[in-house]
XYZ file of C-alpha atoms in Angstrom:
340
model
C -16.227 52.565 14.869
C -17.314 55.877 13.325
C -19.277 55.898 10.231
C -20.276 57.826 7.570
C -21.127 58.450 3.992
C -18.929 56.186 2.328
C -18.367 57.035 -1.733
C -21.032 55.834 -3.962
C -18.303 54.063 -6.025
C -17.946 51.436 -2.827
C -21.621 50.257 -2.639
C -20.145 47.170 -2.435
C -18.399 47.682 1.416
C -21.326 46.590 3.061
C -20.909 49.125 5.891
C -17.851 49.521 7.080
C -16.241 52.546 5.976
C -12.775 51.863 6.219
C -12.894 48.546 4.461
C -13.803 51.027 1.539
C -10.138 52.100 1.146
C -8.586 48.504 1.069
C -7.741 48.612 -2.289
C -5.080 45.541 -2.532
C -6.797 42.717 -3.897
C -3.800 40.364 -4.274
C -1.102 39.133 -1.887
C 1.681 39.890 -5.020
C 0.673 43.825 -4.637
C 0.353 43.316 -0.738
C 4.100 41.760 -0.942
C 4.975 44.778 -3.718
C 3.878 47.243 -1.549
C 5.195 46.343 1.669
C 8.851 45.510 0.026
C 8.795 49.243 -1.772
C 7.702 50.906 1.578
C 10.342 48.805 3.641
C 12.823 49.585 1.194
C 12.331 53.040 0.594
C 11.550 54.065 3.866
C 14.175 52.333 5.577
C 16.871 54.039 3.281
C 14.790 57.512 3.664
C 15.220 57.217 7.190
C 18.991 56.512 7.318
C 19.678 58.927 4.563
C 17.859 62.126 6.198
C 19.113 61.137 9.399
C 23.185 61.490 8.360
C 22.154 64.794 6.716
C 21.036 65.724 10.234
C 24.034 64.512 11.503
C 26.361 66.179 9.449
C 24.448 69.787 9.639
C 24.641 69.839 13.443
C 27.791 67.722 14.502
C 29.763 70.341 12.559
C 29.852 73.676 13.727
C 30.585 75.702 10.666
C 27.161 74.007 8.807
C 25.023 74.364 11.484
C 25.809 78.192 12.020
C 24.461 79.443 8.502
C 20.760 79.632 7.540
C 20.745 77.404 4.377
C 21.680 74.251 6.384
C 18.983 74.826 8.815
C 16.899 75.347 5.750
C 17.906 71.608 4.780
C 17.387 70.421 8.213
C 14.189 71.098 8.348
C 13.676 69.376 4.660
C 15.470 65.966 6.419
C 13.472 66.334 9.298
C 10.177 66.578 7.410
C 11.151 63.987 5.318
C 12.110 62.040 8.035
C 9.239 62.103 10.310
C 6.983 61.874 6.273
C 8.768 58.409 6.308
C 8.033 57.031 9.231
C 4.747 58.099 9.481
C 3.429 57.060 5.557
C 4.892 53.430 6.250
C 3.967 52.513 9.796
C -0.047 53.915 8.864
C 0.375 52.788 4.985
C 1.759 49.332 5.215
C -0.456 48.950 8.603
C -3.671 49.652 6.447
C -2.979 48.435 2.970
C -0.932 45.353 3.941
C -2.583 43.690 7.085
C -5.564 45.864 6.633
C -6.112 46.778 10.105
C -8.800 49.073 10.486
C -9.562 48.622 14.314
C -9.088 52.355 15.124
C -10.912 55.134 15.818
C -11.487 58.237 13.302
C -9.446 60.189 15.426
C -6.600 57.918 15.120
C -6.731 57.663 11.643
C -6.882 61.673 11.075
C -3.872 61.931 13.414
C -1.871 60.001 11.211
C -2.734 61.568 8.125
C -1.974 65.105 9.562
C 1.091 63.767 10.356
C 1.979 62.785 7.004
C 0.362 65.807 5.189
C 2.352 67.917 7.869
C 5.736 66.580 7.006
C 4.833 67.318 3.329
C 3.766 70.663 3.598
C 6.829 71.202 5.585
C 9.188 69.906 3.206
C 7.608 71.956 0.705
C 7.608 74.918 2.573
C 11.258 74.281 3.721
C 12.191 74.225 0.095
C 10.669 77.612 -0.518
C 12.151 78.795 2.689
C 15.865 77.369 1.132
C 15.070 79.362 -2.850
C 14.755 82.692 -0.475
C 17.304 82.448 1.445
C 19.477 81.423 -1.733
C 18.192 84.390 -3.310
C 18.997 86.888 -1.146
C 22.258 85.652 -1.092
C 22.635 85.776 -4.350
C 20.853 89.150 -5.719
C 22.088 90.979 -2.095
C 25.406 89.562 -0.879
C 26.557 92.060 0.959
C 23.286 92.299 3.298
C 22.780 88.779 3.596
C 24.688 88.402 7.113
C 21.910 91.380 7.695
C 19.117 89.611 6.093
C 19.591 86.354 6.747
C 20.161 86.062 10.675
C 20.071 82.598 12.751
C 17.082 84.184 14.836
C 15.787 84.723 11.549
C 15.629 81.760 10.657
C 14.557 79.469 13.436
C 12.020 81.609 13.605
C 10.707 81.102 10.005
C 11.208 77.597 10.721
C 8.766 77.848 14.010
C 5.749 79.381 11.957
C 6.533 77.284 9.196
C 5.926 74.433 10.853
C 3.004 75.846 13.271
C 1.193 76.936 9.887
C 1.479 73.392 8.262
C 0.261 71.308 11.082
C -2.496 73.697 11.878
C -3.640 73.343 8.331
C -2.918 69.359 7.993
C -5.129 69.124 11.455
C -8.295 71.122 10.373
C -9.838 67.242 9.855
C -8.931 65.972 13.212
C -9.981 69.376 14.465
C -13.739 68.959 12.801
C -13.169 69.707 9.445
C -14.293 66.039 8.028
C -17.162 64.650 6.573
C -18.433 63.136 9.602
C -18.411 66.238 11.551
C -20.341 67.994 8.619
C -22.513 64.738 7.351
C -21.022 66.433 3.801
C -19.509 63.968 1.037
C -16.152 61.891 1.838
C -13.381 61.626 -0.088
C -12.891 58.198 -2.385
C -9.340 58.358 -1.449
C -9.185 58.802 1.841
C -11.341 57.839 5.221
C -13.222 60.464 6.969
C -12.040 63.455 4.566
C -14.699 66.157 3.399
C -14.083 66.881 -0.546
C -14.271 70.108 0.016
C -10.906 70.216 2.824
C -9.181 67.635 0.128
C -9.752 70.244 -2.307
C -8.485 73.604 -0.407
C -5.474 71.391 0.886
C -4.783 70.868 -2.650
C -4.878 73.804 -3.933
C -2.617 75.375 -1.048
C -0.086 72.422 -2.210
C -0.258 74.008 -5.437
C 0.080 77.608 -4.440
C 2.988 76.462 -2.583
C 4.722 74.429 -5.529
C 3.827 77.453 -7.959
C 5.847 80.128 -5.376
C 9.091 77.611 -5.001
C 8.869 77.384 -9.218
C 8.490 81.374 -9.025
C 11.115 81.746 -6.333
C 13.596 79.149 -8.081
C 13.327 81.286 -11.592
C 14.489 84.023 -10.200
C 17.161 82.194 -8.325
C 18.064 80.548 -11.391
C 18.623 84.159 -13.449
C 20.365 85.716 -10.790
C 23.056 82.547 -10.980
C 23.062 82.796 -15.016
C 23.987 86.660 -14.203
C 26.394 86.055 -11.459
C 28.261 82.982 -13.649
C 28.330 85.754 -16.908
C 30.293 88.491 -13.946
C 32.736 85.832 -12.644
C 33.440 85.134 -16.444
C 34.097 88.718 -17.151
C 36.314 89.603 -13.691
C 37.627 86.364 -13.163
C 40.795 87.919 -12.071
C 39.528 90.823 -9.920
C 37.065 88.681 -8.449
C 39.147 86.538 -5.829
C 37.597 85.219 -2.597
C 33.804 86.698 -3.837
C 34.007 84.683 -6.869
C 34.549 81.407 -4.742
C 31.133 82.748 -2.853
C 29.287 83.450 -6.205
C 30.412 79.909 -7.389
C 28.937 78.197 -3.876
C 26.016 79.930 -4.170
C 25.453 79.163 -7.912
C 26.176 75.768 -7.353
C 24.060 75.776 -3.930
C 21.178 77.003 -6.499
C 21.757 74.195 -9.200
C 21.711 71.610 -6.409
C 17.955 72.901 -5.168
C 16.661 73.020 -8.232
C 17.526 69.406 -8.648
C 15.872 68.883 -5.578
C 12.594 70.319 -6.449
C 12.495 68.568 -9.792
C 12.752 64.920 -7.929
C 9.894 66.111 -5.857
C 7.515 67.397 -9.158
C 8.684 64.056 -10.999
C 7.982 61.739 -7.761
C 4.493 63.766 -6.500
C 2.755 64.613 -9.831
C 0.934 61.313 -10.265
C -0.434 61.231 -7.020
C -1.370 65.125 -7.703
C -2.857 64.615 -10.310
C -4.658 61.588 -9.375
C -6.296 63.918 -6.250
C -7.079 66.937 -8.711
C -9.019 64.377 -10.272
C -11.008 63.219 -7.705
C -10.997 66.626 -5.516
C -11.404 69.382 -7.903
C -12.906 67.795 -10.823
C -15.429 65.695 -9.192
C -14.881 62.171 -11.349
C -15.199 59.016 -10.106
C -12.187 56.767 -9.805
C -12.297 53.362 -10.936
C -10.900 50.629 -8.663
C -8.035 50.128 -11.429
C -6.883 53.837 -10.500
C -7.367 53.860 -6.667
C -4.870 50.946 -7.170
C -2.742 53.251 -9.144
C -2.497 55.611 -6.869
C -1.631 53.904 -3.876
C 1.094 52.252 -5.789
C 2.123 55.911 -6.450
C 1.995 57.152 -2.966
C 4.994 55.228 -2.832
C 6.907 57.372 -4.838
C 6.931 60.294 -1.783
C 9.295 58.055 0.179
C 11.417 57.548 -3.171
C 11.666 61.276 -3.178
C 12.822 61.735 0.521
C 15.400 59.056 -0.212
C 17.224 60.763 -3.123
C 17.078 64.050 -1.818
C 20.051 63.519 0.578
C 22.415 62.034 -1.962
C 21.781 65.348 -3.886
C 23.053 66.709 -0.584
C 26.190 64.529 -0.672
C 26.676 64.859 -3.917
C 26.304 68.294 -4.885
C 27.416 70.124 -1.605
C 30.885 70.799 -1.159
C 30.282 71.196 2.474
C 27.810 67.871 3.517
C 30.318 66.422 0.972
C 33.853 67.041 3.182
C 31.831 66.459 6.668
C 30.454 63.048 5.149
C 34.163 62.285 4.320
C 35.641 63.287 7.366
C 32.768 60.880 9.559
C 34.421 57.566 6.789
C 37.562 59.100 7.439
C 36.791 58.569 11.712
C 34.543 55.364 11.449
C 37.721 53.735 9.332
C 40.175 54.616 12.175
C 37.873 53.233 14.813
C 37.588 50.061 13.015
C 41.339 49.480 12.204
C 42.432 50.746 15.406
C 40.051 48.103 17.281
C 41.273 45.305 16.366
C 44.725 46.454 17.510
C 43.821 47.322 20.739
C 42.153 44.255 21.419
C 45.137 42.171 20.038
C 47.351 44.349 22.179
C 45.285 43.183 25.225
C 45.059 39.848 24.352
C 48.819 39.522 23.980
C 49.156 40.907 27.749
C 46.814 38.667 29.132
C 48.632 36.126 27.780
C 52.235 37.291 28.600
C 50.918 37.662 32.444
């Protein structure tokens, strides 16, 4: 197994690196942990994946930029899910450490790709919504599908080349530099820049949703005013407005569910204390929280859009006439059998 400098806080690992990072004592938070991960993730999973669904099994979603916007979000959060709970639970849980650095920097690109991703498809979605909103009669113009798969492509391209740099050489092995306390194999100094390109990236969607936000307070003050002239624009203004509203909701899930583990990491990778054992228990428990946020962010979907809303309706509406018009037909061929 690879070694190196392990933090001076875990003197007590007698060698073996990854052992370091086994911060579950007892089998209650091995059992907590594993129940919260199972839970959330499980949920996250089937959540994100009807979003999918529903964007590209109906035509009229899946045509117009915002959706794709989302899909990228479910699919990030999606892949985010999967990834955190297989490695998490794998490590933390049955503390398996029998892989190689590489293997263990794999995973943890994966799961800081997803992230960035989701971020970045968030920021991606507050554009989009406001140049629909402060430009609406450009925004076929603007906003084109080619557009925006291809913002998608070097979003994603530009968030796994940046969660890789580790796996790539960028660690503290590579560099015999100082390791991160709270993860395996990370250099400080990578934890540190990825940090503060999280935080770049949360400051531009906060940015990008004020703006969004005071173009909808302007837009709801016009449809007040020409309520009656307005007609089919004011139903636009209104989707848009309410589109808005339903994205800011989104992001503030995401700041309430990914501050303490944020935080915990500016701690440790810009400010250069030393975590106690107490608080690298603290902040595993609050890794957790990420798959929390990727499981409420679809029922903001269903809840707030109009559109996700009727499709999600119309798959009940389907799955309920399957299920009542089974039993008929096999009573129907059961009655024929019998008759011949």
């Amino acid at each position: 197994m690879d070694t190196c400098r392990i933090p001076e806080n875990a003197s007590k690992c007698s060698g073996n690196t990854m052992e370091c990072f086994m911060v579950l004592s007892t089998q209650a938070q091995k059992i907590s942990i594993g129940i919260l991960c199972g839970l959330f993730g499980t949920m996250c999973v089937f959540e994100n994946s009807l979003v999918l669904y529903l964007i590209f099994s109906s035509p009229g979603i899946r045509k117009k930029p915002s959706y794709l916007f989302i899909g990228s979000l479910a699919l990030a959060d999606i892949l985010a899910s999967i990834i955190f709970v297989c490695s998490f639970v794998n490590f933390h849980v049955f503390n398996k450490a029998g892989f190689s650095k590489e293997v263990f920097l794999l995973q943890l690109g994966g799961v800081n790709t997803s992230f960035s991703a989701s971020l970045s498809s968030l920021l991606l979605t507050a554009l989009d919504r406001y140049i629909s909103i402060s430009r609406p009669s450009e925004y076929k113009l603007l906003m084109t599908r080619k557009r925006a798969w291809t913002a998608l492509g070097v979003l994603w391209l530009s968030c796994a080349t940046i969660a890789y740099l580790p796996l790539l050489g960028w660690n503290c092995c590579v560099l015999d530099s100082s390791c991160s306390e709270l993860f395996p194999f990370v250099d400080d100094n990578y934890l540190s820049g990825w940090i503060c390109f999280i935080v770049v990236l949360l400051g531009c969607i906060v940015y990008a949703y004020a703006h969004v936000l005071w173009r909808a307070r302007q837009h709801v003050a016009y449809m007040e005013k020409h309520q009656a002239q307005a007609g089919k624009q004011n139903t636009r203004m209104r989707m848009d407005v309410m589109l808005a509203r339903t994205l800011v909701m989104v992001l503030a899930v995401l700041t309430l569910c990914w501050s303490p583990v944020l935080v915990l990491v500016l701690i440790i990778g810009c400010i250069f204390a030393r975590l106690s054992d107490r608080l690298r228990k603290v902040f595993a428990f609050c890794s957790t929280l990420c798959l929390l946020n990727s499981m409420v962010n679809p029922i903001i979907y269903a809840l707030r859009s109009k559109e996700l809303f009727s499709s999600l309706r119309r798959v009940f509406s389907r799955f309920r006439r399957q299920l009542k018009e089974s039993p008929e037909a096999e009573s129907t061929h059961k009655s024929s059998v019998i008759e011949t």
